[in-house]
Every structure is written in structure tokens, then in C-alpha cells.
C-alpha positions as a LaTeX table, in Angstrom:
\begin{tabular}{lrrr}
\hline
Residue & $x$ (\AA) & $y$ (\AA) & $z$ (\AA) \\
\hline
Arg1 & 8.81 & 1.34 & 5.58 \\
Gly2 & 8.22 & $-1.44$ & 3.17 \\
Thr3 & 10.92 & $-3.09$ & 1.15 \\
His4 & 9.57 & $-2.03$ & $-2.22$ \\
Gly5 & 8.06 & 0.94 & $-4.01$ \\
Met6 & 8.81 & 4.61 & $-3.47$ \\
Ala7 & 9.01 & 6.36 & $-0.12$ \\
His8 & 6.12 & 8.67 & 0.78 \\
Glu9 & 8.42 & 11.67 & 0.98 \\
Val10 & 9.41 & 11.06 & $-2.65$ \\
Thr11 & 5.92 & 10.55 & $-4.07$ \\
Leu12 & 4.22 & 13.22 & $-1.93$ \\
Gly13 & 7.14 & 15.57 & $-1.26$ \\
Leu14 & 9.86 & 15.64 & $-3.91$ \\
Leu15 & 7.82 & 14.73 & $-7.01$ \\
Pro16 & 5.24 & 17.50 & $-6.51$ \\
Arg17 & 8.12 & 19.98 & $-6.15$ \\
Leu18 & 9.66 & 18.71 & $-9.38$ \\
Ala19 & 6.29 & 19.12 & $-11.11$ \\
Gly20 & 6.03 & 22.75 & $-9.98$ \\
Ala21 & 3.30 & 22.30 & $-7.36$ \\
Asp22 & 2.74 & 24.94 & $-4.70$ \\
Ala23 & 1.52 & 22.44 & $-2.11$ \\
Ser24 & 1.30 & 18.71 & $-1.49$ \\
Ile25 & $-1.76$ & 17.13 & 0.13 \\
Phe26 & $-1.00$ & 14.05 & 2.20 \\
Pro27 & $-2.91$ & 11.89 & 4.71 \\
Asn28 & $-2.28$ & 13.17 & 8.22 \\
His29 & $-1.64$ & 10.73 & 11.03 \\
Gly30 & $-4.45$ & 10.30 & 13.51 \\
Gly31 & $-7.12$ & 10.62 & 10.86 \\
Arg32 & $-8.71$ & 7.83 & 8.89 \\
Phe33 & $-5.48$ & 6.86 & 7.12 \\
Gly34 & $-2.54$ & 4.85 & 8.42 \\
Phe35 & 0.36 & 7.29 & 8.10 \\
Thr36 & 2.60 & 7.55 & 11.14 \\
Pro37 & 3.75 & 10.84 & 12.69 \\
Glu38 & 7.29 & 10.05 & 11.47 \\
Glu39 & 6.09 & 9.59 & 7.88 \\
Cys40 & 4.23 & 12.89 & 8.05 \\
His41 & 7.31 & 14.70 & 9.40 \\
Asp42 & 9.43 & 13.16 & 6.63 \\
Leu43 & 6.89 & 14.43 & 4.09 \\
Cys44 & 7.06 & 17.93 & 5.55 \\
Ala45 & 10.84 & 17.86 & 5.40 \\
Ala46 & 10.69 & 16.79 & 1.75 \\
Cys47 & 8.31 & 19.68 & 1.00 \\
Arg48 & 10.33 & 22.32 & 2.83 \\
Gly49 & 13.94 & 21.16 & 2.86 \\
Pro50 & 16.75 & 21.95 & 0.45 \\
Ala51 & 16.39 & 20.39 & $-2.99$ \\
Gly52 & 18.80 & 22.12 & $-5.33$ \\
His53 & 17.12 & 24.94 & $-7.24$ \\
Leu54 & 13.59 & 23.80 & $-6.30$ \\
Lys55 & 11.51 & 26.13 & $-4.16$ \\
Ala56 & 9.85 & 24.79 & $-1.05$ \\
Ile57 & 6.17 & 23.86 & $-1.24$ \\
Leu58 & 3.51 & 23.90 & 1.46 \\
Pro59 & 2.82 & 20.60 & 3.20 \\
Thr60 & $-0.95$ & 20.12 & 3.42 \\
Pro61 & $-2.05$ & 17.43 & 5.87 \\
Gly62 & $-5.63$ & 16.27 & 5.46 \\
Gly63 & $-7.91$ & 13.30 & 5.84 \\
Gly64 & $-10.28$ & 13.04 & 8.75 \\
Met65 & $-8.93$ & 16.05 & 10.62 \\
Thr66 & $-11.31$ & 17.84 & 12.96 \\
Leu67 & $-11.61$ & 21.43 & 14.11 \\
Ala68 & $-10.86$ & 20.23 & 17.63 \\
Arg69 & $-7.41$ & 19.04 & 16.48 \\
Val70 & $-6.42$ & 22.30 & 14.75 \\
Pro71 & $-4.37$ & 23.72 & 17.67 \\
Glu72 & $-2.52$ & 20.40 & 18.03 \\
Ile73 & $-1.83$ & 20.22 & 14.28 \\
Val74 & $-0.62$ & 23.84 & 14.14 \\
Glu75 & 1.71 & 23.17 & 17.06 \\
Glu76 & 3.07 & 20.05 & 15.38 \\
Tyr77 & 3.59 & 21.36 & 11.84 \\
Lys78 & 4.30 & 25.02 & 12.69 \\
Asp79 & 4.15 & 27.85 & 10.14 \\
Asp80 & 4.02 & 27.51 & 6.38 \\
Thr81 & 1.52 & 24.65 & 6.42 \\
Cys82 & $-1.90$ & 24.47 & 4.77 \\
Leu83 & $-4.61$ & 22.72 & 6.76 \\
Leu84 & $-7.18$ & 20.75 & 4.84 \\
Ile85 & $-10.27$ & 20.81 & 7.05 \\
Gly86 & $-13.36$ & 19.75 & 5.12 \\
Gly87 & $-16.23$ & 17.83 & 6.63 \\
Ser88 & $-15.50$ & 18.97 & 10.17 \\
Leu89 & $-15.77$ & 22.60 & 9.12 \\
Met90 & $-19.16$ & 22.02 & 7.55 \\
Ala91 & $-20.43$ & 19.81 & 10.40 \\
Arg92 & $-19.91$ & 22.46 & 13.09 \\
Ser93 & $-23.00$ & 24.46 & 12.10 \\
Pro94 & $-24.92$ & 25.53 & 8.99 \\
Asp95 & $-23.20$ & 28.96 & 9.14 \\
Leu96 & $-20.11$ & 28.40 & 7.00 \\
Ala97 & $-18.81$ & 31.97 & 7.50 \\
Asp98 & $-18.94$ & 31.56 & 11.29 \\
Asn99 & $-17.31$ & 28.14 & 10.99 \\
Ala100 & $-14.50$ & 29.63 & 8.91 \\
Gln101 & $-13.96$ & 32.39 & 11.49 \\
His102 & $-13.82$ & 29.74 & 14.24 \\
Phe103 & $-11.28$ & 27.77 & 12.19 \\
Val104 & $-9.03$ & 30.81 & 11.68 \\
Ala105 & $-9.27$ & 31.74 & 15.36 \\
Ser106 & $-8.26$ & 28.20 & 16.36 \\
Thr107 & $-4.98$ & 28.47 & 14.43 \\
Gly108 & $-3.64$ & 30.95 & 16.98 \\
\hline
\end{tabular}
């Protein structure tokens, strides 16, 4: 963590909950952004953990994730997580419906 600014779990976890969001999209580790696994886990905890009267929101990792990593990501983040798979889903084949079925099957 740096010595200034706001922590990721505040800006991408607590603040979206305060604003009434249902989910919070954040850069997943291992993609094209520099978040660490620890930062991502802190974000998930801020989305799901106790926060007074605020309801939990869905953590939504994204950013350079591939279909090949879906089982790993599901294992890491467990249930109640949205997966933001974009370009990889469309790059698999021109048949988007088949790609979507493959994606769902890969989540276990």
C-alpha cells in the first residue's frame, strides 16, 4: 500500500455499497493490471463483509481474464462473485451462444 490516497477496498468496496451498487468491478490480479491477490481479496471482503446496515454487493473481478482461467478464478473467489469475461469470450469462436455455454460450463 502507498502512504497516501484511499485504499482500494474503500474506493472499490465500501463506497459502491454506500452508493447502493449491486456489484463492484475491479481489476483482477494476473490480468493486465497491477493489483495483487491480497488487494483483490481485501476488495472482496469489503464487498461481502459486515458494514452496519449495508447489504453485501457482488465482487466482480475483470480485466484481461481468459476463459482458461475461469475454473481458477471460481475456486479463488468462490460463490457470490460475478465474472467479467469480455474479449476472451468473443475470441473463442464466432458462435457467441456456444461460447457462453462453454463459459457457464467452466464455472463448475
